[in-house]
Amino acid sequence: MNPSAPDLLSEHACFGGVQRFYQHASSTIGLPMKFSVFLPPQAQQGAVPALVYLAGLTCTEETFMAKAGAQRLAAERGLALIAPDTSPRGAQVPGEADSWDFGVGAGFYLDATQAPWATHWRMESYLLTELLPLVASALPIDGQRLGIFGHSMGGHGALTLALRHPGRFQTLSAFAPICAPTQCPWGQKALTGYLGADRTAWIEHDATVLMQNQPVAPYPGGILIDQGLADKFLAEQLHPEHFEAACAAIGQPLTLRRHAGYDHGYYFIQSFMADHLDFHARGLGL
């Protein structure tokens, strides 16, 4: 692989645009990393704004592009879509293969500090300092007009990265995000594994705490979250009510929509994808 440019693995015509899958040698991760990009037809005339989508536990760079039904909508609105893999692959870390059920091994969109994860599990730095600059330089994408959204673990990633890096993303939304990882089993196990037992390090990656500590509302145009009420993880793992309270306390506009009958999967995500793309398109000036 060329370390300075992504290698195209496959390309597919899609709604007048193109769906591509790439791999590159990541200097941040120290392993090959894969990602996918959908370029709308408008990208043939020049750089377009983009949405970064962060997927959830057990997903890859393919999941969103195959299951979310987003390309037709993105083509209509002139939005590129960027979906990184969720995690390093092939590090041969003991326990990597059997640890996905509780979170350690999955990326969680942070930089690990604890052995054996610290060498390769550096997803926050990878996304912000390597992948997004790479995509903006290699493709007709406007790196100054970015939105971010995600699902479950990726919803956690979208909320925390947006709050930890002010100004990097102009718009923010999520589907069924892990809103308070310091208060749920998934988050507690992952944060212990990656950051150690000291909980003072954990709160830097908890969206609820990060929002509580904002001096002013970071997204005056609002944040959009959709949550299914038939989601089996809602009560124990997701805790959107904590993030809702944190937003209310500092005056951050939040639209948190709770939907009867919807679960945690991609049928739920498909059902409300158009609303999210419209939300981002407005915020990005389209």
Short mmCIF file of N, CA and C in Angstrom, two decimals, residues 19-186:
data_model
loop_
_atom_site.label_atom_id
_atom_site.label_comp_id
_atom_site.label_asym_id
_atom_site.label_seq_id
_atom_site.Cartn_x
_atom_site.Cartn_y
_atom_site.Cartn_z
N GLN A 19 -19.87 5.09 -5.27
CA GLN A 19 -19.56 4.51 -3.96
C GLN A 19 -18.19 3.84 -4.05
N ARG A 20 -17.28 4.23 -3.18
CA ARG A 20 -15.92 3.70 -3.20
C ARG A 20 -15.53 3.11 -1.85
N PHE A 21 -14.67 2.11 -1.91
CA PHE A 21 -14.09 1.49 -0.72
C PHE A 21 -12.57 1.55 -0.85
N TYR A 22 -11.92 2.01 0.21
CA TYR A 22 -10.49 2.26 0.19
C TYR A 22 -9.79 1.53 1.33
N GLN A 23 -8.47 1.38 1.16
CA GLN A 23 -7.59 0.94 2.23
C GLN A 23 -6.33 1.79 2.17
N HIS A 24 -5.74 2.06 3.33
CA HIS A 24 -4.47 2.79 3.34
C HIS A 24 -3.64 2.34 4.53
N ALA A 25 -2.35 2.62 4.45
CA ALA A 25 -1.43 2.30 5.54
C ALA A 25 -1.47 3.45 6.54
N SER A 26 -2.05 3.22 7.69
CA SER A 26 -2.20 4.28 8.68
C SER A 26 -0.96 4.40 9.54
N SER A 27 -0.37 5.59 9.53
CA SER A 27 0.78 5.82 10.41
C SER A 27 0.35 5.99 11.85
N THR A 28 -0.88 6.45 12.08
CA THR A 28 -1.39 6.65 13.44
C THR A 28 -1.72 5.32 14.11
N ILE A 29 -2.40 4.47 13.39
CA ILE A 29 -2.81 3.17 13.92
C ILE A 29 -1.66 2.17 13.85
N GLY A 30 -0.84 2.29 12.81
CA GLY A 30 0.24 1.33 12.61
C GLY A 30 -0.20 0.05 11.95
N LEU A 31 -1.37 0.08 11.32
CA LEU A 31 -1.94 -1.07 10.63
C LEU A 31 -2.69 -0.57 9.40
N PRO A 32 -3.00 -1.46 8.46
CA PRO A 32 -3.88 -1.06 7.36
C PRO A 32 -5.26 -0.72 7.90
N MET A 33 -5.85 0.35 7.37
CA MET A 33 -7.20 0.75 7.76
C MET A 33 -8.05 0.91 6.50
N LYS A 34 -9.30 0.55 6.63
CA LYS A 34 -10.25 0.67 5.53
C LYS A 34 -11.27 1.77 5.83
N PHE A 35 -11.78 2.38 4.77
CA PHE A 35 -12.87 3.35 4.91
C PHE A 35 -13.65 3.38 3.60
N SER A 36 -14.85 3.93 3.66
CA SER A 36 -15.69 4.04 2.47
C SER A 36 -16.12 5.49 2.29
N VAL A 37 -16.34 5.86 1.04
CA VAL A 37 -16.77 7.21 0.68
C VAL A 37 -17.83 7.12 -0.41
N PHE A 38 -18.93 7.84 -0.23
CA PHE A 38 -19.87 8.06 -1.31
C PHE A 38 -19.71 9.49 -1.79
N LEU A 39 -19.46 9.66 -3.08
CA LEU A 39 -19.38 10.98 -3.70
C LEU A 39 -20.64 11.22 -4.51
N PRO A 40 -21.39 12.28 -4.21
CA PRO A 40 -22.61 12.56 -4.97
C PRO A 40 -22.26 13.10 -6.36
N PRO A 41 -23.21 13.15 -7.27
CA PRO A 41 -22.90 13.65 -8.61
C PRO A 41 -22.36 15.08 -8.61
N GLN A 42 -22.74 15.89 -7.62
CA GLN A 42 -22.27 17.27 -7.55
C GLN A 42 -20.75 17.36 -7.38
N ALA A 43 -20.12 16.29 -6.88
CA ALA A 43 -18.67 16.29 -6.69
C ALA A 43 -17.91 16.31 -8.01
N GLN A 44 -18.59 16.03 -9.12
CA GLN A 44 -17.95 16.12 -10.42
C GLN A 44 -17.65 17.57 -10.81
N GLN A 45 -18.34 18.52 -10.18
CA GLN A 45 -18.14 19.94 -10.48
C GLN A 45 -17.24 20.65 -9.46
N GLY A 46 -16.92 20.00 -8.35
CA GLY A 46 -16.07 20.63 -7.35
C GLY A 46 -16.28 20.03 -5.98
N ALA A 47 -15.56 20.53 -5.00
CA ALA A 47 -15.60 19.97 -3.65
C ALA A 47 -16.97 20.17 -3.01
N VAL A 48 -17.44 19.16 -2.32
CA VAL A 48 -18.75 19.17 -1.68
C VAL A 48 -18.58 18.98 -0.18
N PRO A 49 -19.54 19.45 0.62
CA PRO A 49 -19.50 19.16 2.06
C PRO A 49 -19.72 17.67 2.31
N ALA A 50 -19.32 17.22 3.50
CA ALA A 50 -19.38 15.79 3.80
C ALA A 50 -19.91 15.53 5.19
N LEU A 51 -20.51 14.37 5.34
CA LEU A 51 -20.92 13.86 6.65
C LEU A 51 -20.05 12.67 7.00
N VAL A 52 -19.51 12.69 8.20
CA VAL A 52 -18.75 11.57 8.73
C VAL A 52 -19.69 10.72 9.56
N TYR A 53 -19.78 9.44 9.23
CA TYR A 53 -20.65 8.53 9.97
C TYR A 53 -19.79 7.53 10.74
N LEU A 54 -20.01 7.44 12.04
CA LEU A 54 -19.29 6.51 12.90
C LEU A 54 -20.24 5.36 13.28
N ALA A 55 -19.86 4.16 12.92
CA ALA A 55 -20.71 2.99 13.14
C ALA A 55 -20.51 2.42 14.53
N GLY A 56 -21.33 1.44 14.86
CA GLY A 56 -21.37 0.89 16.20
C GLY A 56 -20.59 -0.40 16.35
N LEU A 57 -20.72 -0.97 17.53
CA LEU A 57 -20.04 -2.20 17.91
C LEU A 57 -20.29 -3.30 16.88
N THR A 58 -19.23 -4.01 16.50
CA THR A 58 -19.22 -5.12 15.54
C THR A 58 -19.37 -4.69 14.09
N CYS A 59 -19.51 -3.40 13.80
CA CYS A 59 -19.68 -2.94 12.42
C CYS A 59 -18.32 -2.66 11.77
N THR A 60 -18.36 -2.39 10.45
CA THR A 60 -17.16 -2.06 9.69
C THR A 60 -17.46 -0.84 8.82
N GLU A 61 -16.50 -0.51 7.94
CA GLU A 61 -16.69 0.60 7.01
C GLU A 61 -17.77 0.32 5.98
N GLU A 62 -18.21 -0.92 5.88
CA GLU A 62 -19.23 -1.28 4.89
C GLU A 62 -20.65 -1.18 5.43
N THR A 63 -20.83 -1.29 6.73
CA THR A 63 -22.16 -1.46 7.30
C THR A 63 -23.10 -0.33 6.94
N PHE A 64 -22.69 0.89 7.19
CA PHE A 64 -23.54 2.05 6.92
C PHE A 64 -23.87 2.16 5.44
N MET A 65 -22.88 1.99 4.58
CA MET A 65 -23.11 2.16 3.16
C MET A 65 -24.06 1.09 2.61
N ALA A 66 -24.03 -0.12 3.18
CA ALA A 66 -24.88 -1.19 2.70
C ALA A 66 -26.28 -1.17 3.30
N LYS A 67 -26.42 -0.68 4.54
CA LYS A 67 -27.68 -0.88 5.26
C LYS A 67 -28.50 0.38 5.52
N ALA A 68 -27.89 1.56 5.45
CA ALA A 68 -28.58 2.76 5.95
C ALA A 68 -29.49 3.42 4.92
N GLY A 69 -29.33 3.09 3.64
CA GLY A 69 -30.15 3.71 2.61
C GLY A 69 -29.90 5.20 2.46
N ALA A 70 -28.64 5.62 2.61
CA ALA A 70 -28.33 7.05 2.65
C ALA A 70 -27.90 7.63 1.31
N GLN A 71 -27.43 6.80 0.37
CA GLN A 71 -26.80 7.35 -0.84
C GLN A 71 -27.78 8.13 -1.71
N ARG A 72 -28.98 7.61 -1.93
CA ARG A 72 -29.93 8.35 -2.77
C ARG A 72 -30.21 9.72 -2.18
N LEU A 73 -30.41 9.78 -0.89
CA LEU A 73 -30.70 11.04 -0.22
C LEU A 73 -29.50 11.98 -0.28
N ALA A 74 -28.31 11.44 -0.07
CA ALA A 74 -27.10 12.26 -0.13
C ALA A 74 -26.86 12.79 -1.54
N ALA A 75 -27.17 11.99 -2.55
CA ALA A 75 -27.02 12.44 -3.93
C ALA A 75 -27.95 13.60 -4.24
N GLU A 76 -29.17 13.54 -3.73
CA GLU A 76 -30.13 14.63 -3.95
C GLU A 76 -29.68 15.92 -3.28
N ARG A 77 -29.01 15.80 -2.15
CA ARG A 77 -28.63 16.98 -1.37
C ARG A 77 -27.22 17.48 -1.64
N GLY A 78 -26.44 16.70 -2.39
CA GLY A 78 -25.07 17.11 -2.68
C GLY A 78 -24.11 16.92 -1.53
N LEU A 79 -24.31 15.87 -0.75
CA LEU A 79 -23.48 15.56 0.40
C LEU A 79 -22.63 14.34 0.13
N ALA A 80 -21.34 14.41 0.43
CA ALA A 80 -20.50 13.22 0.46
C ALA A 80 -20.69 12.52 1.80
N LEU A 81 -20.46 11.23 1.82
CA LEU A 81 -20.55 10.42 3.03
C LEU A 81 -19.21 9.72 3.25
N ILE A 82 -18.70 9.79 4.47
CA ILE A 82 -17.43 9.16 4.82
C ILE A 82 -17.69 8.21 5.99
N ALA A 83 -17.32 6.95 5.83
CA ALA A 83 -17.54 5.97 6.90
C ALA A 83 -16.25 5.21 7.16
N PRO A 84 -15.52 5.53 8.24
CA PRO A 84 -14.33 4.77 8.58
C PRO A 84 -14.69 3.42 9.19
N ASP A 85 -13.73 2.52 9.21
CA ASP A 85 -13.89 1.33 10.03
C ASP A 85 -13.95 1.77 11.49
N THR A 86 -14.53 0.93 12.31
CA THR A 86 -14.72 1.31 13.71
C THR A 86 -13.49 1.10 14.57
N SER A 87 -12.55 0.29 14.09
CA SER A 87 -11.53 -0.24 14.99
C SER A 87 -10.32 -0.72 14.20
N PRO A 88 -9.16 -0.81 14.86
CA PRO A 88 -8.02 -1.49 14.24
C PRO A 88 -8.35 -2.97 14.02
N ARG A 89 -7.71 -3.54 13.01
CA ARG A 89 -7.90 -4.96 12.70
C ARG A 89 -6.54 -5.64 12.56
N GLY A 90 -6.45 -6.86 13.04
CA GLY A 90 -5.27 -7.67 12.80
C GLY A 90 -4.08 -7.33 13.66
N ALA A 91 -4.30 -6.71 14.81
CA ALA A 91 -3.18 -6.36 15.69
C ALA A 91 -2.63 -7.57 16.45
N GLN A 92 -3.40 -8.65 16.46
CA GLN A 92 -3.01 -9.87 17.18
C GLN A 92 -2.78 -9.61 18.67
N VAL A 93 -3.62 -8.73 19.20
CA VAL A 93 -3.60 -8.48 20.63
C VAL A 93 -4.34 -9.61 21.34
N PRO A 94 -3.78 -10.17 22.40
CA PRO A 94 -4.49 -11.24 23.10
C PRO A 94 -5.87 -10.78 23.57
N GLY A 95 -6.88 -11.57 23.22
CA GLY A 95 -8.24 -11.23 23.62
C GLY A 95 -8.98 -10.35 22.64
N GLU A 96 -8.30 -9.86 21.60
CA GLU A 96 -8.96 -8.95 20.65
C GLU A 96 -10.19 -9.59 20.02
N ALA A 97 -10.05 -10.82 19.56
CA ALA A 97 -11.12 -11.44 18.80
C ALA A 97 -12.34 -11.76 19.64
N ASP A 98 -12.17 -12.02 20.93
CA ASP A 98 -13.31 -12.45 21.75
C ASP A 98 -13.80 -11.37 22.70
N SER A 99 -13.36 -10.14 22.50
CA SER A 99 -13.72 -9.10 23.47
C SER A 99 -14.77 -8.12 22.94
N TRP A 100 -15.25 -8.32 21.73
CA TRP A 100 -16.19 -7.36 21.14
C TRP A 100 -17.52 -7.31 21.88
N ASP A 101 -17.87 -8.40 22.56
CA ASP A 101 -19.18 -8.42 23.20
C ASP A 101 -19.29 -7.40 24.32
N PHE A 102 -18.18 -6.95 24.88
CA PHE A 102 -18.30 -5.96 25.94
C PHE A 102 -17.55 -4.67 25.64
N GLY A 103 -17.03 -4.51 24.43
CA GLY A 103 -16.52 -3.21 24.05
C GLY A 103 -15.03 -3.11 23.87
N VAL A 104 -14.21 -3.74 24.72
CA VAL A 104 -12.77 -3.66 24.54
C VAL A 104 -12.42 -4.51 23.32
N GLY A 105 -11.69 -3.91 22.40
CA GLY A 105 -11.45 -4.51 21.09
C GLY A 105 -12.12 -3.69 20.03
N ALA A 106 -13.30 -3.16 20.31
CA ALA A 106 -13.94 -2.17 19.45
C ALA A 106 -13.34 -0.80 19.74
N GLY A 107 -13.32 0.07 18.74
CA GLY A 107 -12.52 1.28 18.84
C GLY A 107 -12.94 2.31 19.87
N PHE A 108 -14.24 2.50 20.05
CA PHE A 108 -14.80 3.50 20.95
C PHE A 108 -14.33 4.94 20.67
N TYR A 109 -13.64 5.14 19.55
CA TYR A 109 -13.32 6.48 19.05
C TYR A 109 -12.54 7.32 20.07
N LEU A 110 -11.59 6.67 20.72
CA LEU A 110 -10.68 7.36 21.63
C LEU A 110 -9.28 6.81 21.45
N ASP A 111 -8.31 7.44 22.11
CA ASP A 111 -6.93 6.97 22.09
C ASP A 111 -6.64 6.24 23.38
N ALA A 112 -6.38 4.94 23.28
CA ALA A 112 -6.09 4.14 24.47
C ALA A 112 -4.75 4.52 25.08
N THR A 113 -4.68 4.41 26.39
CA THR A 113 -3.43 4.68 27.10
C THR A 113 -2.88 3.44 27.80
N GLN A 114 -3.66 2.36 27.84
CA GLN A 114 -3.27 1.17 28.60
C GLN A 114 -2.82 0.04 27.67
N ALA A 115 -1.83 -0.72 28.12
CA ALA A 115 -1.41 -1.92 27.41
C ALA A 115 -2.53 -2.97 27.50
N PRO A 116 -2.70 -3.78 26.46
CA PRO A 116 -1.96 -3.83 25.20
C PRO A 116 -2.57 -2.97 24.10
N TRP A 117 -3.52 -2.13 24.46
CA TRP A 117 -4.31 -1.42 23.45
C TRP A 117 -3.65 -0.14 22.95
N ALA A 118 -2.76 0.45 23.74
CA ALA A 118 -2.28 1.80 23.43
C ALA A 118 -1.50 1.88 22.12
N THR A 119 -0.90 0.80 21.69
CA THR A 119 -0.09 0.86 20.47
C THR A 119 -0.93 1.15 19.23
N HIS A 120 -2.06 0.49 19.09
CA HIS A 120 -2.84 0.60 17.86
C HIS A 120 -4.20 1.27 18.04
N TRP A 121 -4.77 1.21 19.23
CA TRP A 121 -6.13 1.71 19.43
C TRP A 121 -6.08 3.23 19.67
N ARG A 122 -5.93 3.98 18.56
CA ARG A 122 -5.79 5.44 18.62
C ARG A 122 -6.78 6.06 17.62
N MET A 123 -8.05 5.69 17.78
CA MET A 123 -9.06 6.06 16.79
C MET A 123 -9.34 7.56 16.75
N GLU A 124 -9.29 8.23 17.88
CA GLU A 124 -9.55 9.67 17.88
C GLU A 124 -8.48 10.40 17.06
N SER A 125 -7.23 10.13 17.33
CA SER A 125 -6.15 10.77 16.57
C SER A 125 -6.20 10.35 15.10
N TYR A 126 -6.49 9.10 14.86
CA TYR A 126 -6.58 8.62 13.48
C TYR A 126 -7.62 9.40 12.68
N LEU A 127 -8.80 9.54 13.23
CA LEU A 127 -9.87 10.22 12.51
C LEU A 127 -9.58 11.70 12.29
N LEU A 128 -9.16 12.37 13.36
CA LEU A 128 -9.03 13.82 13.29
C LEU A 128 -7.77 14.29 12.59
N THR A 129 -6.67 13.59 12.79
CA THR A 129 -5.39 14.09 12.27
C THR A 129 -4.90 13.35 11.04
N GLU A 130 -5.51 12.20 10.73
CA GLU A 130 -5.03 11.45 9.57
C GLU A 130 -6.12 11.23 8.52
N LEU A 131 -7.21 10.57 8.90
CA LEU A 131 -8.19 10.19 7.87
C LEU A 131 -8.86 11.40 7.23
N LEU A 132 -9.39 12.32 8.04
CA LEU A 132 -10.12 13.44 7.44
C LEU A 132 -9.22 14.33 6.59
N PRO A 133 -8.00 14.66 7.01
CA PRO A 133 -7.12 15.39 6.09
C PRO A 133 -6.79 14.60 4.82
N LEU A 134 -6.62 13.29 4.94
CA LEU A 134 -6.33 12.45 3.78
C LEU A 134 -7.47 12.50 2.78
N VAL A 135 -8.69 12.33 3.26
CA VAL A 135 -9.85 12.32 2.38
C VAL A 135 -10.03 13.68 1.70
N ALA A 136 -9.85 14.75 2.47
CA ALA A 136 -10.02 16.08 1.90
C ALA A 136 -8.97 16.40 0.84
N SER A 137 -7.77 15.84 1.00
CA SER A 137 -6.71 16.12 0.02
C SER A 137 -6.82 15.23 -1.21
N ALA A 138 -7.37 14.03 -1.04
CA ALA A 138 -7.39 13.07 -2.14
C ALA A 138 -8.68 13.10 -2.95
N LEU A 139 -9.75 13.67 -2.40
CA LEU A 139 -11.06 13.60 -3.03
C LEU A 139 -11.71 14.98 -3.05
N PRO A 140 -12.71 15.18 -3.92
CA PRO A 140 -13.38 16.49 -3.99
C PRO A 140 -14.34 16.71 -2.82
N ILE A 141 -13.75 16.83 -1.64
CA ILE A 141 -14.50 17.03 -0.39
C ILE A 141 -13.98 18.28 0.29
N ASP A 142 -14.90 19.13 0.72
CA ASP A 142 -14.56 20.37 1.41
C ASP A 142 -14.32 20.06 2.89
N GLY A 143 -13.06 20.00 3.29
CA GLY A 143 -12.72 19.64 4.65
C GLY A 143 -13.11 20.66 5.69
N GLN A 144 -13.58 21.84 5.27
CA GLN A 144 -14.04 22.87 6.20
C GLN A 144 -15.55 22.82 6.41
N ARG A 145 -16.24 21.98 5.67
CA ARG A 145 -17.70 21.88 5.80
C ARG A 145 -18.05 20.42 6.09
N LEU A 146 -17.94 20.08 7.36
CA LEU A 146 -18.14 18.70 7.79
C LEU A 146 -19.21 18.62 8.87
N GLY A 147 -20.05 17.62 8.76
CA GLY A 147 -20.94 17.23 9.84
C GLY A 147 -20.55 15.85 10.32
N ILE A 148 -21.01 15.49 11.51
CA ILE A 148 -20.69 14.17 12.05
C ILE A 148 -21.94 13.58 12.69
N PHE A 149 -22.14 12.27 12.46
CA PHE A 149 -23.21 11.56 13.13
C PHE A 149 -22.79 10.11 13.26
N GLY A 150 -23.57 9.34 14.03
CA GLY A 150 -23.21 7.96 14.26
C GLY A 150 -24.29 7.23 15.00
N HIS A 151 -24.04 5.93 15.23
CA HIS A 151 -25.03 5.04 15.82
C HIS A 151 -24.41 4.27 16.98
N SER A 152 -25.09 4.26 18.13
CA SER A 152 -24.70 3.45 19.28
C SER A 152 -23.30 3.83 19.74
N MET A 153 -22.31 2.93 19.68
CA MET A 153 -20.95 3.31 20.00
C MET A 153 -20.49 4.46 19.11
N GLY A 154 -20.91 4.46 17.85
CA GLY A 154 -20.57 5.55 16.95
C GLY A 154 -21.30 6.83 17.27
N GLY A 155 -22.50 6.72 17.84
CA GLY A 155 -23.16 7.92 18.33
C GLY A 155 -22.40 8.54 19.48
N HIS A 156 -21.90 7.69 20.37
CA HIS A 156 -20.98 8.15 21.42
C HIS A 156 -19.79 8.87 20.79
N GLY A 157 -19.20 8.26 19.77
CA GLY A 157 -18.06 8.87 19.12
C GLY A 157 -18.38 10.22 18.50
N ALA A 158 -19.52 10.30 17.82
CA ALA A 158 -19.91 11.57 17.19
C ALA A 158 -20.08 12.67 18.24
N LEU A 159 -20.79 12.37 19.32
CA LEU A 159 -21.03 13.38 20.35
C LEU A 159 -19.73 13.81 21.02
N THR A 160 -18.90 12.85 21.38
CA THR A 160 -17.69 13.21 22.12
C THR A 160 -16.66 13.90 21.24
N LEU A 161 -16.48 13.44 20.02
CA LEU A 161 -15.50 14.09 19.14
C LEU A 161 -15.93 15.50 18.79
N ALA A 162 -17.22 15.69 18.57
CA ALA A 162 -17.71 17.04 18.27
C ALA A 162 -17.50 17.98 19.45
N LEU A 163 -17.70 17.48 20.67
CA LEU A 163 -17.54 18.33 21.85
C LEU A 163 -16.07 18.51 22.23
N ARG A 164 -15.24 17.52 21.94
CA ARG A 164 -13.82 17.61 22.28
C ARG A 164 -13.02 18.45 21.28
N HIS A 165 -13.57 18.66 20.10
CA HIS A 165 -12.84 19.39 19.05
C HIS A 165 -13.73 20.51 18.51
N PRO A 166 -13.90 21.57 19.28
CA PRO A 166 -14.80 22.66 18.89
C PRO A 166 -14.43 23.23 17.52
N GLY A 167 -15.45 23.43 16.70
CA GLY A 167 -15.26 24.03 15.40
C GLY A 167 -14.90 23.08 14.29
N ARG A 168 -14.54 21.84 14.64
CA ARG A 168 -14.14 20.90 13.59
C ARG A 168 -15.34 20.42 12.78
N PHE A 169 -16.48 20.26 13.45
CA PHE A 169 -17.69 19.80 12.78
C PHE A 169 -18.77 20.87 12.95
N GLN A 170 -19.43 21.19 11.86
CA GLN A 170 -20.45 22.25 11.90
C GLN A 170 -21.81 21.73 12.34
N THR A 171 -22.06 20.44 12.18
CA THR A 171 -23.36 19.86 12.52
C THR A 171 -23.15 18.53 13.22
N LEU A 172 -24.15 18.15 14.05
CA LEU A 172 -24.02 16.99 14.92
C LEU A 172 -25.36 16.32 15.12
N SER A 173 -25.40 15.00 14.92
CA SER A 173 -26.60 14.23 15.23
C SER A 173 -26.21 12.81 15.57
N ALA A 174 -27.18 12.01 16.02
CA ALA A 174 -26.87 10.62 16.41
C ALA A 174 -28.14 9.79 16.42
N PHE A 175 -27.94 8.50 16.21
CA PHE A 175 -28.98 7.48 16.37
C PHE A 175 -28.63 6.62 17.58
N ALA A 176 -29.52 6.58 18.55
CA ALA A 176 -29.37 5.70 19.72
C ALA A 176 -27.96 5.70 20.28
N PRO A 177 -27.40 6.86 20.61
CA PRO A 177 -26.02 6.91 21.07
C PRO A 177 -25.85 6.44 22.52
N ILE A 178 -24.65 5.97 22.84
CA ILE A 178 -24.27 5.76 24.23
C ILE A 178 -23.95 7.14 24.79
N CYS A 179 -24.86 7.68 25.57
CA CYS A 179 -24.76 9.08 25.98
C CYS A 179 -23.96 9.31 27.25
N ALA A 180 -23.81 8.28 28.07
CA ALA A 180 -23.12 8.43 29.35
C ALA A 180 -22.32 7.17 29.63
N PRO A 181 -21.22 6.94 28.90
CA PRO A 181 -20.50 5.67 29.03
C PRO A 181 -19.92 5.42 30.41
N THR A 182 -19.69 6.47 31.20
CA THR A 182 -19.19 6.23 32.55
C THR A 182 -20.26 5.62 33.45
N GLN A 183 -21.51 5.60 32.98
CA GLN A 183 -22.63 5.11 33.79
C GLN A 183 -23.29 3.86 33.22
N CYS A 184 -22.64 3.19 32.26
CA CYS A 184 -23.25 1.99 31.69
C CYS A 184 -22.21 0.88 31.56
N PRO A 185 -22.63 -0.38 31.57
CA PRO A 185 -21.68 -1.49 31.52
C PRO A 185 -20.77 -1.49 30.30
N TRP A 186 -21.32 -1.23 29.11
CA TRP A 186 -20.46 -1.18 27.91
C TRP A 186 -19.33 -0.18 28.11
#
